[in-house]
Coordinates of C-alpha atoms and ligand atoms in Angstrom, one line a residue:
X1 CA 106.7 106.8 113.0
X2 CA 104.1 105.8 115.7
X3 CA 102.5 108.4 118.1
X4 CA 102.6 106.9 121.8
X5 CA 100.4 107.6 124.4
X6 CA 102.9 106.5 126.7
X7 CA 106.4 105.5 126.1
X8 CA 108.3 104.5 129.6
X9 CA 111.8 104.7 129.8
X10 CA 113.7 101.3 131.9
X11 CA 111.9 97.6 131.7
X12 CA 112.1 97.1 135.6
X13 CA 109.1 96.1 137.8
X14 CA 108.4 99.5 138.2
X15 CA 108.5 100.0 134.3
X16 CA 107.2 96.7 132.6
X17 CA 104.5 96.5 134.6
X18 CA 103.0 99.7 133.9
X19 CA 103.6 99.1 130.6
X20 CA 101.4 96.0 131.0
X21 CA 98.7 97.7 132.9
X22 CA 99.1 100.7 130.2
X23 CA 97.9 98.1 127.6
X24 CA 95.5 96.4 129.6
X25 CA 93.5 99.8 129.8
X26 CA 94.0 100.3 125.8
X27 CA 96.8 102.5 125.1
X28 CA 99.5 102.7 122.7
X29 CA 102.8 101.7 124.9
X30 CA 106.4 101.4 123.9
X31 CA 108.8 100.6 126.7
X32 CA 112.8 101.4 126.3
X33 CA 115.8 99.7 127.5
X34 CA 118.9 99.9 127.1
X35 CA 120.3 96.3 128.6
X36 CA 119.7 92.9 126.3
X37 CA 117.2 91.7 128.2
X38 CA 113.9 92.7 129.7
X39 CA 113.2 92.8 133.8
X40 CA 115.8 95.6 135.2
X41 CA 117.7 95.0 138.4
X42 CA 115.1 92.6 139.7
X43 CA 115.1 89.9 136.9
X44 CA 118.7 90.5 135.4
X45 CA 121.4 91.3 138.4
X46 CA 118.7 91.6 141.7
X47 CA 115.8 89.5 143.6
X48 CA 116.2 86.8 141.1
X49 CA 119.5 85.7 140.9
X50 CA 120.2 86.5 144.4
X51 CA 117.6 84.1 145.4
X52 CA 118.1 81.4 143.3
X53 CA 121.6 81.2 145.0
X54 CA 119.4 81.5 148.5
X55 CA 117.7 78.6 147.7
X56 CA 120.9 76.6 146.4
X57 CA 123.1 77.1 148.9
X58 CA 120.2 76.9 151.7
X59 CA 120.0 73.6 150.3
X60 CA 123.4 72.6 150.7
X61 CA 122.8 73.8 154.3
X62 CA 120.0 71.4 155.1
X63 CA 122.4 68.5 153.8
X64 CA 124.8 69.3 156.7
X65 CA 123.1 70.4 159.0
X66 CA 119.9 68.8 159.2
X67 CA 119.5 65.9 156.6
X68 CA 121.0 63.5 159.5
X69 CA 118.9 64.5 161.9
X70 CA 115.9 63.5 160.4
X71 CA 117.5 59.9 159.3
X72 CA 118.8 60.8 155.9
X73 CA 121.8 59.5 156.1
X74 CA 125.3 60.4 154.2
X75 CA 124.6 63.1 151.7
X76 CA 127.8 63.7 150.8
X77 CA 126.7 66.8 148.5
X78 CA 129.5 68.7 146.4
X79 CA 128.9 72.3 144.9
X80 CA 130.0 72.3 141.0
X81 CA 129.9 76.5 140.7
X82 CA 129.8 76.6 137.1
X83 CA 126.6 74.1 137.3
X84 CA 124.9 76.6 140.3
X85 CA 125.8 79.7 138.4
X86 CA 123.9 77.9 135.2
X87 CA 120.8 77.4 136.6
X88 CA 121.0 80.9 138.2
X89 CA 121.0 82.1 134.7
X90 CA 118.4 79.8 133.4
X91 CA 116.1 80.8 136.4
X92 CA 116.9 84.6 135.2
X93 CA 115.9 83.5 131.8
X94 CA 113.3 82.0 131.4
X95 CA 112.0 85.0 133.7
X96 CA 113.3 87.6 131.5
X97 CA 112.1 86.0 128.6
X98 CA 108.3 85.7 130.6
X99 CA 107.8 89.5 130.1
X100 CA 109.3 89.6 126.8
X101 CA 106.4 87.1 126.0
X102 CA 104.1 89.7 128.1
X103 CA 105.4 92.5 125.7
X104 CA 104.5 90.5 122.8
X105 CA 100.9 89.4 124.0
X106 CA 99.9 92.8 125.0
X107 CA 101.4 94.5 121.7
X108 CA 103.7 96.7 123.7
X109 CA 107.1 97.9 121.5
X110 CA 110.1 97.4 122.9
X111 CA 112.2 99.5 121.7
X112 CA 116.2 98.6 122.4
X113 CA 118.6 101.4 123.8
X114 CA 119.6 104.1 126.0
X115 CA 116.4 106.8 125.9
X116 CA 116.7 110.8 126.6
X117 CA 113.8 113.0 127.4
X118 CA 114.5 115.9 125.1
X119 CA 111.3 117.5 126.4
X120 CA 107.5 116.9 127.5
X121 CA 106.7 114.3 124.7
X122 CA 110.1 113.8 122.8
X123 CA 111.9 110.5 123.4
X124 CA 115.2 110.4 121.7
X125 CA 116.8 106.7 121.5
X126 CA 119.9 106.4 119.3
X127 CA 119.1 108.5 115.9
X128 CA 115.1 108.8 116.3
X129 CA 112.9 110.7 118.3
X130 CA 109.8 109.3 119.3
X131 CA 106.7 110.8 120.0
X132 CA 104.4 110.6 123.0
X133 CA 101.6 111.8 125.1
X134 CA 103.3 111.0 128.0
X135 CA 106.4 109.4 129.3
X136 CA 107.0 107.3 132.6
X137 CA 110.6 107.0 134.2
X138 CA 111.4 103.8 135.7
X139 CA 115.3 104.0 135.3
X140 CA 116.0 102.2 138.7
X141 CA 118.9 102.4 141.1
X142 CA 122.6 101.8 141.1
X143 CA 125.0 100.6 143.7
X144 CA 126.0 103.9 145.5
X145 CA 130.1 104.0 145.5
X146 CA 132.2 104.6 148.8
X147 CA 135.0 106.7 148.9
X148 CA 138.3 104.9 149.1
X149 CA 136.8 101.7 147.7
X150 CA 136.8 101.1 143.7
X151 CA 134.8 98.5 142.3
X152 CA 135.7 95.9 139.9
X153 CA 133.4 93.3 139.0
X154 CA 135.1 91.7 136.1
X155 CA 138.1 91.5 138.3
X156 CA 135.9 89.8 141.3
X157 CA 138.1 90.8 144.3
X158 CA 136.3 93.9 145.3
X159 CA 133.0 93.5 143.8
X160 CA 129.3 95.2 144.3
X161 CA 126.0 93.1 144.3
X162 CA 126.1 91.9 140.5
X163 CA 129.6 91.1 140.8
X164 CA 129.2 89.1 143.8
X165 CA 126.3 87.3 142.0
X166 CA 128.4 85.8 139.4
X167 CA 132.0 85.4 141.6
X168 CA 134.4 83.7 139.0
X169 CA 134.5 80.8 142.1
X170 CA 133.4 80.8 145.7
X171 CA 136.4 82.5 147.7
X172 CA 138.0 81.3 151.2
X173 CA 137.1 84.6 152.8
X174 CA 134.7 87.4 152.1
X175 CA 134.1 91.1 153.7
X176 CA 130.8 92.2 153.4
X177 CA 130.6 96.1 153.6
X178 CA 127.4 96.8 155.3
X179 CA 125.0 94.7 157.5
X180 CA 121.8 95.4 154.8
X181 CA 119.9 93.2 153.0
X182 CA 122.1 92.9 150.3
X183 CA 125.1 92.3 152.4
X184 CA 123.1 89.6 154.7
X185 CA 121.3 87.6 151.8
X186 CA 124.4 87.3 149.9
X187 CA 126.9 87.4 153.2
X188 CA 124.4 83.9 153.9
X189 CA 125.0 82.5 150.3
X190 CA 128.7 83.0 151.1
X191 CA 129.0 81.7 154.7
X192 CA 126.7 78.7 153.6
X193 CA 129.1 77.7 150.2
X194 CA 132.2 77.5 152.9
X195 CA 133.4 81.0 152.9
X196 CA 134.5 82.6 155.8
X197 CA 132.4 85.8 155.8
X198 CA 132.8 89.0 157.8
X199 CA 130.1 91.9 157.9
X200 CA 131.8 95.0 158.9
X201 CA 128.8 97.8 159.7
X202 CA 129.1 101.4 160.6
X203 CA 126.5 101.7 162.9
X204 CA 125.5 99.3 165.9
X205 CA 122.6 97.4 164.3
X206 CA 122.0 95.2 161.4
X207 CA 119.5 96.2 158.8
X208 CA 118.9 99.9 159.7
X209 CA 115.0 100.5 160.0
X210 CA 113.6 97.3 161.1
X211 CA 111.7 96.3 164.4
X212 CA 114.7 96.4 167.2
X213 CA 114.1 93.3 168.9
X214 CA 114.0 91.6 165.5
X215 CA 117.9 93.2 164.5
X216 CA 118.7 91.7 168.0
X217 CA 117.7 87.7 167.6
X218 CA 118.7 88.2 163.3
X219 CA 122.0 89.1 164.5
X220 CA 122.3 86.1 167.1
X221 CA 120.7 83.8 164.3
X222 CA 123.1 84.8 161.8
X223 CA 126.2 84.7 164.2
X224 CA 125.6 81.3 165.0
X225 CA 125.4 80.2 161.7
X226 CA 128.9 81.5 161.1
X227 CA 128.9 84.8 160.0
X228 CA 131.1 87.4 162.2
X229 CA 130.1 91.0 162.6
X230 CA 132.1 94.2 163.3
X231 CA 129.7 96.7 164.6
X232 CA 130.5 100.8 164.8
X233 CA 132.9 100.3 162.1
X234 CA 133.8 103.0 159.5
X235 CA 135.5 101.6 156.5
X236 CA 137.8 103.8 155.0
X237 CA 139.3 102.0 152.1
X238 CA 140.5 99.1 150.0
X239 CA 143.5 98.0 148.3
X240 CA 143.8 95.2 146.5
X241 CA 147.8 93.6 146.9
X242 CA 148.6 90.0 145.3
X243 CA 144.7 89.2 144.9
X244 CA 144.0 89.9 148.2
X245 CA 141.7 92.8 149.4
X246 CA 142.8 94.6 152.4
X247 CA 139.9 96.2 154.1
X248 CA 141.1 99.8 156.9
X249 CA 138.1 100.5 159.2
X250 CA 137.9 102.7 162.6
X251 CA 136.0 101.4 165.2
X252 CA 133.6 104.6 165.9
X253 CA 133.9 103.9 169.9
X254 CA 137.6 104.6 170.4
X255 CA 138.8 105.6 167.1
X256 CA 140.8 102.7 166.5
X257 CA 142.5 101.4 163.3
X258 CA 142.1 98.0 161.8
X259 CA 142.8 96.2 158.3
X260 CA 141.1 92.5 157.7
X261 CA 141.9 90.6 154.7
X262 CA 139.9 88.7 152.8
X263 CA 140.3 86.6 149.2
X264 CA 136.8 88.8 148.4
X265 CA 134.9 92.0 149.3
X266 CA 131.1 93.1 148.6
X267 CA 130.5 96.6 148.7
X268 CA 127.0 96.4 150.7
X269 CA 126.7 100.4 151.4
X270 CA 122.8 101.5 149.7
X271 CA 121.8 102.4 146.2
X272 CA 121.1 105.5 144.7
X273 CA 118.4 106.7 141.7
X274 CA 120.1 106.0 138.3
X275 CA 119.5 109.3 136.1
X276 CA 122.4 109.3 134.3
X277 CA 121.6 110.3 130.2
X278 CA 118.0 110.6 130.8
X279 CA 118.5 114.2 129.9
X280 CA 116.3 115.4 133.2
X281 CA 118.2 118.4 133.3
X282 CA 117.4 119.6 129.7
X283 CA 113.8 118.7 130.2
X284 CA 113.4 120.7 133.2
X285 CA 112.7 117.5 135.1
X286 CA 113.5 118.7 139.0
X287 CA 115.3 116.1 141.2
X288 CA 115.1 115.9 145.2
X289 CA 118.4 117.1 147.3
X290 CA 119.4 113.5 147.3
X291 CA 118.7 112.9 143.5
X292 CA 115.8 110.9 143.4
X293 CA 112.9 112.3 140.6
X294 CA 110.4 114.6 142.5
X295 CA 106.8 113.6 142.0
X296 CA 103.7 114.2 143.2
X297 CA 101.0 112.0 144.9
X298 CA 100.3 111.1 141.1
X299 CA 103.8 110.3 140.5
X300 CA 104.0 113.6 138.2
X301 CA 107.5 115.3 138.1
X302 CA 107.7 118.8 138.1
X303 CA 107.0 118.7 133.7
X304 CA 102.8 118.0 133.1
X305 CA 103.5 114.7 131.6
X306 CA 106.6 113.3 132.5
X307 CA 106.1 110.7 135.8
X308 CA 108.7 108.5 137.4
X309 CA 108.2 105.6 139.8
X310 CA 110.2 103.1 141.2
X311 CA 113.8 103.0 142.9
X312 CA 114.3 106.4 140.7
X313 CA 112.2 108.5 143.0
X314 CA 111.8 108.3 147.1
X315 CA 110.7 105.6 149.0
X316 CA 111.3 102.1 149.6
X317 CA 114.0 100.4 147.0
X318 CA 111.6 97.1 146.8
X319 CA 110.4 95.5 143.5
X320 CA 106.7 95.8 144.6
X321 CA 106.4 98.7 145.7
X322 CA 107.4 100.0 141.7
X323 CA 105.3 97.1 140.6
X324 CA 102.5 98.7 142.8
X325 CA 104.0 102.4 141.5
X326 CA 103.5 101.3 137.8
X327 CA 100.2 100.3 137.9
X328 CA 99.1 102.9 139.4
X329 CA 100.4 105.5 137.6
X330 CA 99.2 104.1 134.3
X331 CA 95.7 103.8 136.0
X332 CA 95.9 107.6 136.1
X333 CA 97.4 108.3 133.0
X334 CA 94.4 106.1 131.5
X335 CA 92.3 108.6 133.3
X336 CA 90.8 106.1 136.4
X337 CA 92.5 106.5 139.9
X338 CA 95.3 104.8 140.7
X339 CA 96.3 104.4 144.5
X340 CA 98.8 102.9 146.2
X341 CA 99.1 102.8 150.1
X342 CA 102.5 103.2 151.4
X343 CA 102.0 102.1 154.6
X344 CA 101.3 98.8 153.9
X345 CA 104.5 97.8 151.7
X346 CA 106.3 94.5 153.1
X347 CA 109.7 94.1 153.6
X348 CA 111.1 90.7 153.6
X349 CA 115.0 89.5 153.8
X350 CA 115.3 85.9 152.1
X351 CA 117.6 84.2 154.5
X352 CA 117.1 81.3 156.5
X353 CA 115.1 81.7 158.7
X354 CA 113.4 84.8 156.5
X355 CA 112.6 88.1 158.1
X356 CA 109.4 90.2 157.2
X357 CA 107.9 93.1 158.1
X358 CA 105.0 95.2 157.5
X359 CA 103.4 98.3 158.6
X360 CA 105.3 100.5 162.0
X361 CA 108.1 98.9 164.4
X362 CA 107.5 99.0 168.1
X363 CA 110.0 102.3 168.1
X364 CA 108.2 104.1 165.0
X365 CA 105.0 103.4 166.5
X366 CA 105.9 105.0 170.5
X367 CA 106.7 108.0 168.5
X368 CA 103.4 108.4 167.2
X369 CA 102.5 108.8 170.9
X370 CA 99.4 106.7 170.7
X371 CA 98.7 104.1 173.2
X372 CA 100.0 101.0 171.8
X373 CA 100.1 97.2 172.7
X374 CA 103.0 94.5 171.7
X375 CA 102.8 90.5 171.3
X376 CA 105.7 88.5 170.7
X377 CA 105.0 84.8 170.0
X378 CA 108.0 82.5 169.8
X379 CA 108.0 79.5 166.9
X380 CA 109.4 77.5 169.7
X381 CA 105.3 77.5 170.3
X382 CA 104.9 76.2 166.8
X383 CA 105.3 72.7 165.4
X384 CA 105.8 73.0 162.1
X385 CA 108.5 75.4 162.9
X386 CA 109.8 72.5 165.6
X387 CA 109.9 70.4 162.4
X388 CA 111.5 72.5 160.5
X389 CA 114.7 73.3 162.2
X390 CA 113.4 77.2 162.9
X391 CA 111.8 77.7 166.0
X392 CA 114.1 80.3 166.5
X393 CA 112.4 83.6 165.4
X394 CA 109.1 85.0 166.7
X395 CA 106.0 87.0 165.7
X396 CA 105.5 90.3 167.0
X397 CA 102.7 92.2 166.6
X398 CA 102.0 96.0 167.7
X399 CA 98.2 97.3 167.9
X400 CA 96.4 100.5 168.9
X401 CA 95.9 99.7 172.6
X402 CA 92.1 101.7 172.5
X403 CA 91.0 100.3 169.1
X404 CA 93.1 97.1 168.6
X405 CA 93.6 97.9 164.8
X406 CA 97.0 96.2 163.8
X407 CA 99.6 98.7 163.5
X408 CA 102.4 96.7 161.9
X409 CA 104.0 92.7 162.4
X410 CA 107.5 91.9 162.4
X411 CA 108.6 88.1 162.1
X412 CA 111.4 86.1 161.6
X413 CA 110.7 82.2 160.9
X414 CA 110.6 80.1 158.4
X415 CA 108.8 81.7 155.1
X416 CA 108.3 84.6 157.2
X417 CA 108.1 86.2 153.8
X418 CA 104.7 84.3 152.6
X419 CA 103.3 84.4 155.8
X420 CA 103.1 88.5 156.5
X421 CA 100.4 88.8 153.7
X422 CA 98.0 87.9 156.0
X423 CA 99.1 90.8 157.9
X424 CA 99.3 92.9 154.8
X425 CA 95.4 92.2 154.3
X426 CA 94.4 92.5 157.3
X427 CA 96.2 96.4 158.0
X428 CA 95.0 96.9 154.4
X429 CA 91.1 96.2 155.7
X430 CA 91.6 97.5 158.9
X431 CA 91.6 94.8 160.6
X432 CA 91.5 94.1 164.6
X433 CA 94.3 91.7 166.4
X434 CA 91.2 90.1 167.2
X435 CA 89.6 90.0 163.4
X436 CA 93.2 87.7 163.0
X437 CA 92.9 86.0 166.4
X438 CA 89.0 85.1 165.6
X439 CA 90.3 83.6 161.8
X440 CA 90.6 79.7 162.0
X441 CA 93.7 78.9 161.0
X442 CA 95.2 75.5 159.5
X443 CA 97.4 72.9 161.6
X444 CA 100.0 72.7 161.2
X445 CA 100.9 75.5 159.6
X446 CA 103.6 78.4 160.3
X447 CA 100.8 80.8 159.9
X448 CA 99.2 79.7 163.2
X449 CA 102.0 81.8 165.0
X450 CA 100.7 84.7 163.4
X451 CA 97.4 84.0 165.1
X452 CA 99.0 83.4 168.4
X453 CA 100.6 86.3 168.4
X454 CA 96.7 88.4 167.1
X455 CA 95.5 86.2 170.5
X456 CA 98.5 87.7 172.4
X457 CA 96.8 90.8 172.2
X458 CA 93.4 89.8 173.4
X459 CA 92.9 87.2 176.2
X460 CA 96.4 85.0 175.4
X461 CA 98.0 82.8 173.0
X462 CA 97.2 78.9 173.3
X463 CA 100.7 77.5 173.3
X464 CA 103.0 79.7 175.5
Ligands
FAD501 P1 115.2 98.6 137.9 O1 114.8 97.2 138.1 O2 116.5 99.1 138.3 O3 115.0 98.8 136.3 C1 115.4 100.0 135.6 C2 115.7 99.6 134.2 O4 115.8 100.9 133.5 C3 117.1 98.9 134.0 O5 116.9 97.7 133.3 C4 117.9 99.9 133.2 O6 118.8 99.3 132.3 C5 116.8 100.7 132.5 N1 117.2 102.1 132.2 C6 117.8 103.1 133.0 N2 118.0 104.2 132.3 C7 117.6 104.0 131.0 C8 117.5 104.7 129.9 N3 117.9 106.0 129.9 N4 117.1 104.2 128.7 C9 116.7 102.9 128.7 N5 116.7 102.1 129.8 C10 117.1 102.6 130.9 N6 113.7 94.0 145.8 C11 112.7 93.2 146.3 O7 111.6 93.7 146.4 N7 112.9 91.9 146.6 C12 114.1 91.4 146.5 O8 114.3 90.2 146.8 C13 115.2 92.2 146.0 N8 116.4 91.7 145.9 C14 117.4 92.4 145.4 C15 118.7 91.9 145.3 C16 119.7 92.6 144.8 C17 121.1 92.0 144.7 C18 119.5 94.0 144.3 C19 120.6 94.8 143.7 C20 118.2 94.5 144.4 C21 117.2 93.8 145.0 N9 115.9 94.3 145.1 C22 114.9 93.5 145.7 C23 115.6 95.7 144.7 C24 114.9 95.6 143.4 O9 115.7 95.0 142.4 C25 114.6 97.1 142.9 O10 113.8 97.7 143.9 C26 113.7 97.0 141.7 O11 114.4 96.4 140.6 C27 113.4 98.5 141.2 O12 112.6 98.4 140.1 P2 112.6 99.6 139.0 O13 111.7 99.2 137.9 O14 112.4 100.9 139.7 O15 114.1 99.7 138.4
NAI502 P1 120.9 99.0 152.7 O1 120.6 100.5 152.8 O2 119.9 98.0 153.1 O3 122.2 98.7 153.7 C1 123.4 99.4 153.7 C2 124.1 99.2 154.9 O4 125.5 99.7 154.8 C3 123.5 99.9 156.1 O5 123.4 99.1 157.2 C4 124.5 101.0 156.4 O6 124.6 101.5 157.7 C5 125.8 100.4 155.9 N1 126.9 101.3 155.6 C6 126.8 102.4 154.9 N2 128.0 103.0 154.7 C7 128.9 102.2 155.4 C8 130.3 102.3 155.6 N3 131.1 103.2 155.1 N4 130.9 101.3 156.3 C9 130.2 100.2 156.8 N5 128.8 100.1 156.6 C10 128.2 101.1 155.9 O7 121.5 98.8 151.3 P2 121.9 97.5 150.5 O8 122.0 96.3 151.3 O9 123.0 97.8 149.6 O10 120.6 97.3 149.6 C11 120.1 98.4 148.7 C12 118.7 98.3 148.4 O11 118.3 97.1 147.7 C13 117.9 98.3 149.7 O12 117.2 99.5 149.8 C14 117.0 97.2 149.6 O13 115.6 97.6 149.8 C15 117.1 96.6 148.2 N6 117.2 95.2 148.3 C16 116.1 94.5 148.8 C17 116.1 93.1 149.0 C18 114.9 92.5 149.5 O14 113.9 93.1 149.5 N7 115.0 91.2 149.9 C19 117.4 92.4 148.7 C20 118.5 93.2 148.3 C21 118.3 94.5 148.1

């Protein structure tokens, strides 16, 4: 039997990338999981599928709504499901089957099955007990249940994320519970295949968090592309009669009782750390009062040699930030320093048009109660956008108001997600508005927004 010097627990981002990296730097690495395939909630059930269907039905989207107006005339497209959902799963596969490759290449063991930590150094999967210097958890997230709702995914009536990812067909009506990013990405894929969706959301915004004036013009953009929202709505349950879900909310501002009905329902509400027959208990492992794994700045649990990254243990739930988690952590179980700066972590919804964000919102950074200045350039100001059917959206951007150093960027455009890494660079150099309003940028490009709005700061955008 092998001697590890690290053996991590869940093939995620967070976890198959360390793995990697663990390699890289020349140690011993096994990697356990318990599904079929490698990748965790990303590749199998999350980002991936989820955006393959973005990028599918946006498609169909632009053949009704916008082929004709740029001359192409009578695309009469059809949607075959059983055809979309296939190359879904070939997109998840030939990902899935990219790290398995990686595995191979950089002689890391996968070893298949459900691990338990039966102390520092002891990983139990199935009969054997493996032995290792050290062990990473990277066992991810779950959907978090609500009470009155049950799921069923095989059943695909009331369904969570990876039920709604592989619907048996695309239903007349949907309820989405909760206006996050789950429940707006795949709300869009809905509304977009010809289902009549409805967000119902407890509080008064969409996606809890982000920039407020950026909630504001998502929810008009989504709204006028067909999807209806009930705001201040508590859901209190869901029953299922003849194959159709009934959905009971109060609306929060007078107490009131209502049921919609729809033919489907996602279950949109968060996710929560998944723990479950890791044997943290046994192993002393402490958890946080909400039941993430606590760590330290080194991603250390409360056992000397037991870390955890990744959805499992507080923070953002994003891929990259446990891709960034997993690197660093094996950096500093190889000895060398491994860093990773939390406040420059993107967030990007993968609608259309996409929202992104880095760094604080105009609300987060008031509170800090330093002097701060805010740009907002519109991609009406932007040709490419023009062209593109998105001029919609904007770019705001907040700097310190005595130094000018860029304190976070909010947009919502077209590949609004590719577009805030040059933000992400920039706050990761310490960069000026003006460092970004002084960079030539290419025309015509989205990106020059993102310079218009760095000029907004200084003496004044161009086109405005
Ligand atoms: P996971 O990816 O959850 O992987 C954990 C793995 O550990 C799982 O495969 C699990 O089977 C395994 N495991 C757990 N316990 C054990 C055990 N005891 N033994 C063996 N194996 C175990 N994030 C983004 O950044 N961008 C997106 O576009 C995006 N889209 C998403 C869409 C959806 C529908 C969902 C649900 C999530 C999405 N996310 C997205 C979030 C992203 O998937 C997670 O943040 C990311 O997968 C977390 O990575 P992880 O490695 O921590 O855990
Ligand atoms: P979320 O936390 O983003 O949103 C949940 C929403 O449900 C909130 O708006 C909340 O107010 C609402 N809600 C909670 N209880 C409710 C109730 N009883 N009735 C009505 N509304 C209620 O969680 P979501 O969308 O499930 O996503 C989970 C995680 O997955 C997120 O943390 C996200 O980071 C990650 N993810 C990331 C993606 C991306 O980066 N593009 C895509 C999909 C998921």
């Amino acid at each position: 039997m092998p001697t590890y010097d690290l053996i991590v627990i869940g093939a995620g981002p967070g976890g198959y990338v360390c793995a990697i990296r663990a390699a890289q730097l020349g140690l011993k690495v096994a990697c356990v999981e318990g599904r079929e395939t490698l990748g965790g909630t990303c590749l199998n059930v999350g980002c991936i599928p989820s955006k393959a269907l973005l990028h599918a039905s946006h498609m169909l989207h632009e053949t009704h709504e916008n082929f004709a107006k740029m001359g192409l005339m009578d695309a009469h497209v059809n949607v075959d499901w059983t055809r979309m959902q296939a190359y879904k799963a070939e997109t998840v596969s030939t990902n899935t089957k990219g790290i398995e490759f990686l595995f191979k290449k950089n002689k890391i063991d996968w070893i298949k099955g459900w691990a338990e930590i039966e102390g520092p150094g002891k990983v139990k999967v199935g009969d054997t007990t493996y032995e290792t210097k050290n062990i990473v958890i990277a066992s991810g997230s779950e959907p978090s249940s609500l009470k009155g709702v049950t799921v069923d995914n095989a059943g695909g009536i009331v369904v969570d994320s990876t039920g709604a990812l592989a619907l048996p067909g695309i239903p007349k009506s949907m309820v989405v519970i909760g206006a996050g990013v789950i429940g707006l990405e795949l709300g869009s894929v809905y509304a977009r295949l010809g289902a009549e969706v409805t967000v119902v959301e407890f509080l008064d915004v969409i996606t809890p968090g982000m920039d407020g004036e950026v909630q504001k013009q998502f929810q008009r953009i989504l709204a006028k592309q067909g999807l209806k929202f009930v705001m201040g709505a508590a859901v209190s349950g869901v029953t299922v009669e003849n194959g159709t879900a009934k959905v009971a909310y109060t609306l929060r501002k007078d107490n009131s009782e209502h049921v919609i009905e729809a033919a489907t329902v996602l279950v949109a509400t968060g996710r929560r750390p998944y723990v479950a027959g890791l044997g943290l208990d046994k192993a002393g492992v402490a958890l946080t009062d909400r039941g993430f794994v606590q760590v330290d700045n080194h991603w250390q649990t409360s056992v000397p040699g037991i870390y955890a990254i990744g959805d499992a243990v507080p923070g953002p739930m994003l891929a990259h930030k446990a891709e960034d988690e997993g690197m660093a952590v094996a950096e500093v179980i190889a000895g060398k320093h491994g860093h990773v700066n939390y406040n420059v972590i993107p967030g990007v919804i993968y609608t259309t048009p996409e929202v992104a964000s880095v760094g604080l919102t105009e609300e987060a950074a008031k509170e800090t109660n330093r002097k701060i200045k805010v740009s907002k350039f519109p991609f009406m100001g932007n040709a490419r956008a023009k062209a593109l059917f998105q001029a919609e959206g904007f770019v705001k951007m907040i700097a310190d108001a005595e130094t000018d150093r860029v304190l976070g960027c909010h947009i919502i455009g077209p590949n609004a997600g590719e577009m805030i890494h040059e933000v992400c660079v920039a706050m990761e150099f310490g960069a000026s508005a003006q460092d970004i309003a002084l960079t030539c940028h290419a025309h015509p490009t989205c990106s020059e927004a993102v310079r218009e709005a760095a000029l907004a700061l200084g003496d004044g955008a161009i086109h405005v």
